[in-house]
């Protein structure tokens, strides 16, 4: 029985995240090693690394959006002198390369993000809190539209005693 309990308690990959049954939370720590790879400053590298961070629920959207915008800049860049696009294995323009290096350096911090699977948390005894009455729950929605991207977020707000 102890072997079954141990195997059931091991972290499991779930749609781009790691689920830790003991904490009952999702994490992204498996992406930290992306920052340790020897990365060339090329369009091929950006096109390879950015999509590796799979975040279907958008928990890391603020971070992954930066990578996607860099990818877009890379694909739409035209050399001011020649009008040429960036080749797959050509060195990136300095401005894009600098942003890409900074984004890669931020991967370890983004990979520390954890999301509790149970919305209402646990009490001081480690027991799951029951959901509050519906009339005490609020939904807050936000939207953003800019030149580079658009986004929406909906939050549930409730008080915990």
CSV table of N, CA and C in Angstrom, one decimal:
chain,number,residue,atom,x,y,z
A,1,UNK,N,0.8,-1.2,0.0
A,1,UNK,CA,0.0,0.0,0.0
A,1,UNK,C,0.9,1.3,0.0
A,2,UNK,N,2.0,1.3,0.7
A,2,UNK,CA,2.9,2.4,0.7
A,2,UNK,C,3.4,2.8,-0.7
A,3,UNK,N,3.7,1.7,-1.4
A,3,UNK,CA,4.2,1.9,-2.8
A,3,UNK,C,3.1,2.6,-3.7
A,4,UNK,N,1.9,2.2,-3.5
A,4,UNK,CA,0.8,2.8,-4.3
A,4,UNK,C,0.6,4.3,-3.9
A,5,UNK,N,0.7,4.5,-2.6
A,5,UNK,CA,0.5,5.9,-2.0
A,5,UNK,C,1.6,6.8,-2.6
A,6,UNK,N,2.9,6.3,-2.6
A,6,UNK,CA,4.0,7.0,-3.0
A,6,UNK,C,3.8,7.4,-4.5
A,7,UNK,N,3.4,6.4,-5.3
A,7,UNK,CA,3.3,6.6,-6.8
A,7,UNK,C,2.1,7.6,-7.1
A,8,UNK,N,1.1,7.6,-6.2
A,8,UNK,CA,0.0,8.5,-6.4
A,8,UNK,C,0.3,9.9,-6.0
A,9,UNK,N,1.4,10.0,-5.1
A,9,UNK,CA,1.8,11.3,-4.6
A,9,UNK,C,2.8,12.0,-5.5
A,10,UNK,N,3.3,11.3,-6.5
A,10,UNK,CA,4.4,11.9,-7.4
A,10,UNK,C,3.8,13.0,-8.3
A,11,UNK,N,4.6,14.0,-8.5
A,11,UNK,CA,4.1,15.0,-9.5
A,11,UNK,C,3.8,14.4,-10.9
A,12,UNK,N,2.8,15.0,-11.5
A,12,UNK,CA,2.4,14.5,-12.8
A,12,UNK,C,2.3,15.6,-13.8
A,13,UNK,N,2.6,15.4,-15.1
A,13,UNK,CA,2.4,16.4,-16.1
A,13,UNK,C,1.0,16.5,-16.5
A,14,UNK,N,0.5,17.7,-16.5
A,14,UNK,CA,-0.9,18.0,-16.9
A,14,UNK,C,-0.9,19.2,-17.8
A,15,UNK,N,-1.3,19.0,-19.1
A,15,UNK,CA,-1.4,20.1,-20.1
A,15,UNK,C,-0.4,21.2,-19.9
A,16,UNK,N,0.9,20.9,-19.9
A,16,UNK,CA,1.9,21.9,-19.9
A,16,UNK,C,2.3,22.3,-18.5
A,17,UNK,N,1.6,21.8,-17.5
A,17,UNK,CA,2.0,22.2,-16.1
A,17,UNK,C,2.4,20.9,-15.4
A,18,UNK,N,2.9,21.0,-14.2
A,18,UNK,CA,3.1,19.9,-13.3
A,18,UNK,C,2.2,20.0,-12.1
A,19,UNK,N,1.4,18.9,-11.9
A,19,UNK,CA,0.5,18.9,-10.8
A,19,UNK,C,1.2,18.1,-9.7
A,20,UNK,N,1.2,18.7,-8.5
A,20,UNK,CA,1.8,18.1,-7.3
A,20,UNK,C,0.6,17.7,-6.4
A,21,UNK,N,0.3,16.4,-6.3
A,21,UNK,CA,-0.9,16.0,-5.5
A,21,UNK,C,-0.7,16.3,-4.0
A,22,UNK,N,0.5,16.3,-3.5
A,22,UNK,CA,0.6,16.6,-2.1
A,22,UNK,C,0.3,18.0,-1.7
A,23,UNK,N,0.6,18.9,-2.6
A,23,UNK,CA,0.2,20.4,-2.4
A,23,UNK,C,-1.1,20.7,-3.1
A,24,UNK,N,-1.5,19.8,-4.0
A,24,UNK,CA,-2.7,20.0,-4.8
A,24,UNK,C,-2.6,21.4,-5.5
A,25,UNK,N,-1.4,21.6,-6.2
A,25,UNK,CA,-1.2,22.8,-6.9
A,25,UNK,C,-0.5,22.5,-8.3
A,26,UNK,N,-0.7,23.4,-9.2
A,26,UNK,CA,0.0,23.3,-10.5
A,26,UNK,C,1.3,24.2,-10.4
A,27,UNK,N,2.3,23.7,-11.1
A,27,UNK,CA,3.5,24.5,-11.1
A,27,UNK,C,4.1,24.5,-12.5
A,28,UNK,N,5.1,25.3,-12.8
A,28,UNK,CA,5.7,25.4,-14.1
A,28,UNK,C,7.2,25.2,-14.0
A,29,UNK,N,7.7,24.6,-12.9
A,29,UNK,CA,9.1,24.5,-12.6
A,29,UNK,C,9.9,23.7,-13.7
A,30,UNK,N,9.2,22.9,-14.5
A,30,UNK,CA,9.9,22.1,-15.6
A,30,UNK,C,10.4,23.1,-16.6
A,31,UNK,N,10.0,24.3,-16.7
A,31,UNK,CA,10.5,25.2,-17.7
A,31,UNK,C,11.8,26.0,-17.3
A,32,UNK,N,12.2,25.9,-16.1
A,32,UNK,CA,13.4,26.6,-15.6
A,32,UNK,C,14.6,26.2,-16.4
A,33,UNK,N,14.7,24.9,-16.8
A,33,UNK,CA,15.9,24.5,-17.5
A,33,UNK,C,16.0,25.1,-18.9
A,34,UNK,N,14.9,25.7,-19.4
A,34,UNK,CA,15.0,26.4,-20.7
A,34,UNK,C,16.1,27.6,-20.7
A,35,UNK,N,16.2,28.2,-19.5
A,35,UNK,CA,17.1,29.3,-19.3
A,35,UNK,C,18.6,28.8,-19.3
A,36,UNK,N,18.8,27.5,-19.0
A,36,UNK,CA,20.1,27.0,-18.9
A,36,UNK,C,20.7,26.5,-20.2
A,37,UNK,N,19.8,26.4,-21.3
A,37,UNK,CA,20.2,26.0,-22.6
A,37,UNK,C,21.2,27.0,-23.2
A,38,UNK,N,22.1,26.6,-24.0
A,38,UNK,CA,23.0,27.5,-24.7
A,38,UNK,C,22.2,28.0,-25.9
A,39,UNK,N,21.7,29.3,-25.8
A,39,UNK,CA,20.8,29.8,-26.8
A,39,UNK,C,21.5,30.7,-27.8
A,40,UNK,N,21.4,30.4,-29.1
A,40,UNK,CA,21.9,31.3,-30.1
A,40,UNK,C,20.9,32.5,-30.3
A,41,UNK,N,21.3,33.6,-30.6
A,41,UNK,CA,20.4,34.8,-30.8
A,41,UNK,C,20.0,34.8,-32.3
A,42,UNK,N,19.1,33.8,-32.6
A,42,UNK,CA,18.6,33.7,-34.0
A,42,UNK,C,17.1,33.6,-34.0
A,43,UNK,N,16.5,33.8,-35.2
A,43,UNK,CA,15.1,33.6,-35.4
A,43,UNK,C,14.7,32.2,-35.1
A,44,UNK,N,15.6,31.2,-35.5
A,44,UNK,CA,15.3,29.8,-35.2
A,44,UNK,C,15.2,29.6,-33.7
A,45,UNK,N,16.1,30.2,-32.9
A,45,UNK,CA,16.0,30.0,-31.4
A,45,UNK,C,14.8,30.5,-30.8
A,46,UNK,N,14.4,31.8,-31.2
A,46,UNK,CA,13.1,32.3,-30.7
A,46,UNK,C,12.0,31.5,-31.1
A,47,UNK,N,12.0,31.0,-32.3
A,47,UNK,CA,10.8,30.2,-32.8
A,47,UNK,C,10.8,28.8,-32.2
A,48,UNK,N,11.9,28.4,-31.6
A,48,UNK,CA,11.9,27.1,-30.9
A,48,UNK,C,11.6,27.3,-29.4
A,49,UNK,N,12.2,28.3,-28.7
A,49,UNK,CA,12.0,28.4,-27.3
A,49,UNK,C,10.7,28.9,-26.8
A,50,UNK,N,10.2,30.0,-27.5
A,50,UNK,CA,8.9,30.6,-27.0
A,50,UNK,C,7.8,29.6,-27.0
A,51,UNK,N,7.5,28.8,-28.0
A,51,UNK,CA,6.4,27.8,-27.9
A,51,UNK,C,6.6,26.7,-27.0
A,52,UNK,N,7.8,26.5,-26.4
A,52,UNK,CA,8.0,25.4,-25.5
A,52,UNK,C,7.3,25.6,-24.2
A,53,UNK,N,7.0,26.9,-23.8
A,53,UNK,CA,6.3,27.2,-22.6
A,53,UNK,C,4.8,27.1,-22.9
A,54,UNK,N,4.2,26.0,-22.6
A,54,UNK,CA,2.8,25.7,-23.0
A,54,UNK,C,1.9,26.0,-21.8
A,55,UNK,N,1.1,27.0,-21.9
A,55,UNK,CA,0.3,27.5,-20.8
A,55,UNK,C,-1.1,27.7,-21.3
A,56,UNK,N,-1.8,26.7,-21.5
A,56,UNK,CA,-3.2,26.7,-22.1
A,56,UNK,C,-4.2,27.5,-21.3
A,57,UNK,N,-4.0,27.6,-20.0
A,57,UNK,CA,-4.9,28.3,-19.1
A,57,UNK,C,-4.6,29.8,-18.9
A,58,UNK,N,-3.4,30.2,-19.4
A,58,UNK,CA,-3.0,31.6,-19.3
A,58,UNK,C,-2.4,32.0,-18.0
A,59,UNK,N,-2.0,31.1,-17.1
A,59,UNK,CA,-1.5,31.5,-15.8
A,59,UNK,C,-0.2,32.3,-15.9
A,60,UNK,N,0.5,32.1,-17.0
A,60,UNK,CA,1.8,32.8,-17.2
A,60,UNK,C,1.7,33.8,-18.4
A,61,UNK,N,0.4,34.2,-18.7
A,61,UNK,CA,0.2,35.0,-19.9
A,61,UNK,C,1.0,36.3,-19.9
A,62,UNK,N,1.2,36.9,-18.8
A,62,UNK,CA,2.0,38.1,-18.8
A,62,UNK,C,3.4,37.9,-19.2
A,63,UNK,N,3.9,36.7,-18.9
A,63,UNK,CA,5.3,36.3,-19.3
A,63,UNK,C,5.3,35.8,-20.7
A,64,UNK,N,4.5,34.9,-21.1
A,64,UNK,CA,4.5,34.3,-22.4
A,64,UNK,C,4.2,35.3,-23.5
A,65,UNK,N,3.4,36.3,-23.2
A,65,UNK,CA,3.0,37.4,-24.1
A,65,UNK,C,4.3,38.1,-24.6
A,66,UNK,N,5.2,38.4,-23.6
A,66,UNK,CA,6.5,39.0,-24.0
A,66,UNK,C,7.2,38.2,-25.0
A,67,UNK,N,7.3,36.9,-24.8
A,67,UNK,CA,8.0,36.0,-25.8
A,67,UNK,C,7.3,36.0,-27.1
A,68,UNK,N,6.0,36.0,-27.1
A,68,UNK,CA,5.2,36.0,-28.4
A,68,UNK,C,5.4,37.3,-29.2
A,69,UNK,N,5.5,38.4,-28.4
A,69,UNK,CA,5.7,39.7,-29.1
A,69,UNK,C,7.1,39.8,-29.7
A,70,UNK,N,8.1,39.2,-29.0
A,70,UNK,CA,9.4,39.1,-29.5
A,70,UNK,C,9.5,38.3,-30.8
A,71,UNK,N,8.7,37.2,-30.8
A,71,UNK,CA,8.6,36.3,-31.9
A,71,UNK,C,8.0,37.1,-33.1
A,72,UNK,N,7.0,37.9,-32.8
A,72,UNK,CA,6.4,38.7,-33.9
A,72,UNK,C,7.3,39.8,-34.4
A,73,UNK,N,8.1,40.4,-33.5
A,73,UNK,CA,9.1,41.4,-33.9
A,73,UNK,C,10.1,40.8,-34.8
A,74,UNK,N,10.5,39.6,-34.5
A,74,UNK,CA,11.6,38.9,-35.2
A,74,UNK,C,11.1,38.6,-36.6
A,75,UNK,N,9.8,38.1,-36.7
A,75,UNK,CA,9.3,37.8,-38.0
A,75,UNK,C,8.9,39.0,-38.9
A,76,UNK,N,8.6,40.1,-38.3
A,76,UNK,CA,8.3,41.3,-39.1
A,76,UNK,C,9.4,42.3,-39.3
A,77,UNK,N,10.6,42.0,-38.7
A,77,UNK,CA,11.7,43.0,-38.8
A,77,UNK,C,12.2,43.0,-40.2
A,78,UNK,N,12.5,44.3,-40.6
A,78,UNK,CA,13.1,44.5,-41.9
A,78,UNK,C,14.3,45.4,-41.7
A,79,UNK,N,15.5,45.0,-42.2
A,79,UNK,CA,16.7,45.8,-42.0
A,79,UNK,C,16.5,47.2,-42.6
A,80,UNK,N,16.8,48.3,-41.9
A,80,UNK,CA,16.5,49.6,-42.4
A,80,UNK,C,17.3,50.0,-43.6
A,81,UNK,N,18.5,49.4,-43.8
A,81,UNK,CA,19.3,49.7,-44.9
A,81,UNK,C,19.0,48.9,-46.2
A,82,UNK,N,18.8,47.6,-46.0
A,82,UNK,CA,18.6,46.7,-47.1
A,82,UNK,C,17.1,46.3,-47.3
A,83,UNK,N,16.3,46.4,-46.3
A,83,UNK,CA,14.9,45.9,-46.4
A,83,UNK,C,14.8,44.4,-46.3
A,84,UNK,N,15.9,43.7,-45.9
A,84,UNK,CA,15.9,42.3,-45.8
A,84,UNK,C,15.3,41.9,-44.5
A,85,UNK,N,14.6,40.7,-44.5
A,85,UNK,CA,14.1,40.1,-43.2
A,85,UNK,C,15.2,39.4,-42.5
A,86,UNK,N,15.0,39.0,-41.3
A,86,UNK,CA,16.0,38.3,-40.6
A,86,UNK,C,15.9,36.8,-41.0
A,87,UNK,N,17.1,36.3,-41.4
A,87,UNK,CA,17.1,34.9,-41.8
A,87,UNK,C,17.0,33.9,-40.6
A,88,UNK,N,16.7,32.7,-40.9
A,88,UNK,CA,16.6,31.7,-39.8
A,88,UNK,C,17.8,31.6,-38.9
A,89,UNK,N,18.9,31.6,-39.4
A,89,UNK,CA,20.2,31.5,-38.6
A,89,UNK,C,21.0,32.7,-38.6
A,90,UNK,N,20.5,33.8,-39.0
A,90,UNK,CA,21.3,35.1,-38.9
A,90,UNK,C,21.2,35.6,-37.5
A,91,UNK,N,22.2,36.3,-37.1
A,91,UNK,CA,22.1,36.9,-35.8
A,91,UNK,C,21.0,38.0,-35.7
A,92,UNK,N,20.3,38.0,-34.6
A,92,UNK,CA,19.2,38.9,-34.4
A,92,UNK,C,19.7,40.4,-34.3
A,93,UNK,N,18.9,41.3,-34.8
A,93,UNK,CA,19.2,42.7,-34.5
A,93,UNK,C,19.4,43.0,-33.0
A,94,UNK,N,20.3,43.9,-32.7
A,94,UNK,CA,20.7,44.1,-31.3
A,94,UNK,C,19.5,44.3,-30.4
A,95,UNK,N,18.5,45.1,-30.8
A,95,UNK,CA,17.4,45.5,-29.9
A,95,UNK,C,16.5,44.2,-29.6
A,96,UNK,N,16.3,43.3,-30.6
A,96,UNK,CA,15.6,42.1,-30.4
A,96,UNK,C,16.4,41.1,-29.5
A,97,UNK,N,17.7,41.0,-29.8
A,97,UNK,CA,18.6,40.1,-29.1
A,97,UNK,C,18.6,40.5,-27.6
A,98,UNK,N,18.7,41.8,-27.3
A,98,UNK,CA,18.7,42.2,-25.9
A,98,UNK,C,17.4,41.8,-25.2
A,99,UNK,N,16.3,42.1,-25.8
A,99,UNK,CA,15.0,41.7,-25.2
A,99,UNK,C,14.9,40.2,-25.0
A,100,UNK,N,15.3,39.4,-26.0
A,100,UNK,CA,15.3,38.0,-25.9
A,100,UNK,C,16.1,37.5,-24.8
A,101,UNK,N,17.4,38.0,-24.6
A,101,UNK,CA,18.2,37.6,-23.5
A,101,UNK,C,17.5,37.9,-22.2
A,102,UNK,N,16.9,39.1,-22.0
A,102,UNK,CA,16.2,39.4,-20.8
A,102,UNK,C,15.0,38.5,-20.6
A,103,UNK,N,14.3,38.1,-21.6
A,103,UNK,CA,13.2,37.2,-21.5
A,103,UNK,C,13.7,35.9,-21.0
A,104,UNK,N,14.8,35.4,-21.6
A,104,UNK,CA,15.3,34.1,-21.2
A,104,UNK,C,15.8,34.1,-19.7
A,105,UNK,N,16.4,35.2,-19.3
A,105,UNK,CA,16.8,35.4,-17.9
A,105,UNK,C,15.6,35.4,-16.9
A,106,UNK,N,14.5,35.7,-17.4
A,106,UNK,CA,13.3,35.8,-16.5
A,106,UNK,C,12.5,34.4,-16.5
A,107,UNK,N,12.9,33.5,-17.3
A,107,UNK,CA,12.3,32.2,-17.3
A,107,UNK,C,12.3,31.5,-15.9
A,108,UNK,N,13.5,31.5,-15.2
A,108,UNK,CA,13.5,30.8,-13.9
A,108,UNK,C,12.5,31.4,-12.9
A,109,UNK,N,12.3,32.8,-13.0
A,109,UNK,CA,11.4,33.4,-12.1
A,109,UNK,C,9.9,33.0,-12.4
A,110,UNK,N,9.6,33.0,-13.7
A,110,UNK,CA,8.3,32.6,-14.2
A,110,UNK,C,8.0,31.2,-13.8
A,111,UNK,N,9.0,30.3,-13.9
A,111,UNK,CA,8.8,28.9,-13.6
A,111,UNK,C,8.5,28.6,-12.1
A,112,UNK,N,8.7,29.6,-11.2
A,112,UNK,CA,8.4,29.5,-9.8
A,112,UNK,C,6.9,29.6,-9.5
A,113,UNK,N,6.1,30.1,-10.5
A,113,UNK,CA,4.7,30.4,-10.3
A,113,UNK,C,3.9,29.1,-10.0
A,114,UNK,N,3.1,29.2,-9.0
A,114,UNK,CA,2.3,28.0,-8.6
A,114,UNK,C,0.8,28.5,-8.5
A,115,UNK,N,-0.1,27.5,-8.9
A,115,UNK,CA,-1.5,27.8,-8.8
A,115,UNK,C,-2.2,26.7,-8.0
A,116,UNK,N,-2.9,27.1,-7.0
A,116,UNK,CA,-3.7,26.1,-6.2
A,116,UNK,C,-4.8,25.6,-7.1
A,117,UNK,N,-5.0,24.3,-7.0
A,117,UNK,CA,-6.1,23.7,-7.8
A,117,UNK,C,-7.5,24.0,-7.2
A,118,UNK,N,-7.5,24.1,-5.9
A,118,UNK,CA,-8.7,24.3,-5.2
A,118,UNK,C,-8.9,25.8,-4.9
A,119,UNK,N,-9.9,26.4,-5.4
A,119,UNK,CA,-10.0,27.9,-5.3
A,119,UNK,C,-10.1,28.4,-3.9
A,120,UNK,N,-10.8,27.7,-3.0
A,120,UNK,CA,-11.1,28.3,-1.7
A,120,UNK,C,-10.0,28.1,-0.6
A,121,UNK,N,-9.0,27.3,-0.9
A,121,UNK,CA,-7.9,27.1,0.0
A,121,UNK,C,-8.2,26.2,1.1
A,122,UNK,N,-7.2,26.2,2.1
A,122,UNK,CA,-7.4,25.3,3.3
A,122,UNK,C,-7.4,26.2,4.5
A,123,UNK,N,-7.9,25.7,5.6
A,123,UNK,CA,-8.0,26.4,6.8
A,123,UNK,C,-6.7,26.1,7.6
A,124,UNK,N,-6.7,26.6,8.9
A,124,UNK,CA,-5.5,26.4,9.7
A,124,UNK,C,-5.2,25.0,10.1
A,125,UNK,N,-6.2,24.1,9.9
A,125,UNK,CA,-6.0,22.7,10.2
A,125,UNK,C,-5.7,21.9,9.0
A,126,UNK,N,-5.5,22.5,7.9
A,126,UNK,CA,-5.2,21.9,6.6
A,126,UNK,C,-6.4,21.3,5.9
A,127,UNK,N,-7.6,21.6,6.4
A,127,UNK,CA,-8.9,21.1,5.8
A,127,UNK,C,-9.3,22.0,4.7
A,128,UNK,N,-10.0,21.5,3.6
A,128,UNK,CA,-10.5,22.3,2.6
A,128,UNK,C,-11.6,23.2,3.1
A,129,UNK,N,-11.5,24.5,2.8
A,129,UNK,CA,-12.6,25.5,3.1
A,129,UNK,C,-13.8,25.2,2.2
A,130,UNK,N,-15.0,25.3,2.8
A,130,UNK,CA,-16.1,25.2,1.9
A,130,UNK,C,-16.3,26.5,1.1
A,131,UNK,N,-16.9,26.4,0.0
A,131,UNK,CA,-17.1,27.6,-0.8
A,131,UNK,C,-18.0,28.6,0.0
A,132,UNK,N,-17.8,29.9,-0.2
A,132,UNK,CA,-18.7,30.9,0.5
A,132,UNK,C,-20.1,30.9,-0.2
A,133,UNK,N,-21.1,31.4,0.4
A,133,UNK,CA,-22.4,31.5,-0.2
A,133,UNK,C,-22.3,32.4,-1.5
A,134,UNK,N,-23.1,32.1,-2.5
A,134,UNK,CA,-23.0,32.7,-3.8
A,134,UNK,C,-23.1,34.3,-3.7
A,135,UNK,N,-24.0,34.7,-2.8
A,135,UNK,CA,-24.1,36.2,-2.6
A,135,UNK,C,-22.9,36.9,-2.1
A,136,UNK,N,-21.9,36.1,-1.6
A,136,UNK,CA,-20.7,36.7,-1.1
A,136,UNK,C,-19.6,36.6,-2.1
A,137,UNK,N,-19.8,36.0,-3.3
A,137,UNK,CA,-18.8,35.9,-4.3
A,137,UNK,C,-19.0,37.0,-5.4
A,138,UNK,N,-18.0,37.6,-5.9
A,138,UNK,CA,-18.0,38.6,-6.9
A,138,UNK,C,-17.2,38.2,-8.1
A,139,UNK,N,-17.6,38.6,-9.3
A,139,UNK,CA,-16.8,38.4,-10.5
A,139,UNK,C,-16.3,39.7,-10.9
A,140,UNK,N,-15.0,39.8,-11.2
A,140,UNK,CA,-14.4,41.1,-11.8
A,140,UNK,C,-13.8,40.8,-13.1
A,141,UNK,N,-14.2,41.5,-14.1
A,141,UNK,CA,-13.6,41.3,-15.4
A,141,UNK,C,-12.8,42.5,-15.9
A,142,UNK,N,-11.7,42.2,-16.6
A,142,UNK,CA,-10.9,43.3,-17.1
A,142,UNK,C,-10.6,43.0,-18.6
A,143,UNK,N,-10.4,44.0,-19.4
A,143,UNK,CA,-10.0,43.8,-20.8
A,143,UNK,C,-8.9,44.8,-21.1
A,144,UNK,N,-8.1,44.5,-22.1
A,144,UNK,CA,-7.1,45.4,-22.5
A,144,UNK,C,-6.9,45.2,-24.0
A,145,UNK,N,-6.7,46.2,-24.7
A,145,UNK,CA,-6.4,46.2,-26.2
A,145,UNK,C,-5.3,47.2,-26.5
A,146,UNK,N,-4.2,46.7,-27.0
A,146,UNK,CA,-3.1,47.6,-27.3
A,146,UNK,C,-2.6,47.4,-28.7
A,147,UNK,N,-1.6,48.0,-29.1
A,147,UNK,CA,-1.0,47.9,-30.4
A,147,UNK,C,-0.4,46.5,-30.6
A,148,UNK,N,0.1,45.9,-29.6
A,148,UNK,CA,0.8,44.6,-29.8
A,148,UNK,C,0.0,43.4,-29.4
A,149,UNK,N,-1.0,43.6,-28.5
A,149,UNK,CA,-1.8,42.4,-28.0
A,149,UNK,C,-3.1,42.9,-27.4
A,150,UNK,N,-4.0,41.9,-27.1
A,150,UNK,CA,-5.2,42.2,-26.4
A,150,UNK,C,-5.3,41.0,-25.4
A,151,UNK,N,-6.1,41.3,-24.3
A,151,UNK,CA,-6.2,40.3,-23.2
A,151,UNK,C,-7.5,40.5,-22.4
A,152,UNK,N,-8.0,39.5,-21.8
A,152,UNK,CA,-9.1,39.6,-20.9
A,152,UNK,C,-8.7,38.7,-19.7
A,153,UNK,N,-9.3,39.1,-18.5
A,153,UNK,CA,-9.1,38.3,-17.3
A,153,UNK,C,-10.4,38.4,-16.5
A,154,UNK,N,-10.8,37.4,-15.9
A,154,UNK,CA,-11.9,37.3,-15.0
A,154,UNK,C,-11.5,36.7,-13.7
A,155,UNK,N,-11.8,37.4,-12.6
A,155,UNK,CA,-11.4,37.0,-11.3
A,155,UNK,C,-12.6,36.8,-10.5
A,156,UNK,N,-12.5,35.8,-9.6
A,156,UNK,CA,-13.5,35.6,-8.6
A,156,UNK,C,-13.0,36.1,-7.3
A,157,UNK,N,-13.8,36.9,-6.6
A,157,UNK,CA,-13.4,37.5,-5.3
A,157,UNK,C,-14.4,37.1,-4.2
A,158,UNK,N,-13.8,36.7,-3.1
A,158,UNK,CA,-14.6,36.4,-1.9
A,158,UNK,C,-13.7,36.5,-0.7
A,159,UNK,N,-14.4,36.7,0.4
A,159,UNK,CA,-13.7,36.9,1.7
A,159,UNK,C,-13.5,35.6,2.4
A,160,UNK,N,-12.4,35.4,3.0
A,160,UNK,CA,-12.1,34.2,3.8
A,160,UNK,C,-12.1,34.6,5.3
A,161,UNK,N,-12.8,34.0,6.1
A,161,UNK,CA,-12.9,34.3,7.6
A,161,UNK,C,-11.6,33.9,8.2
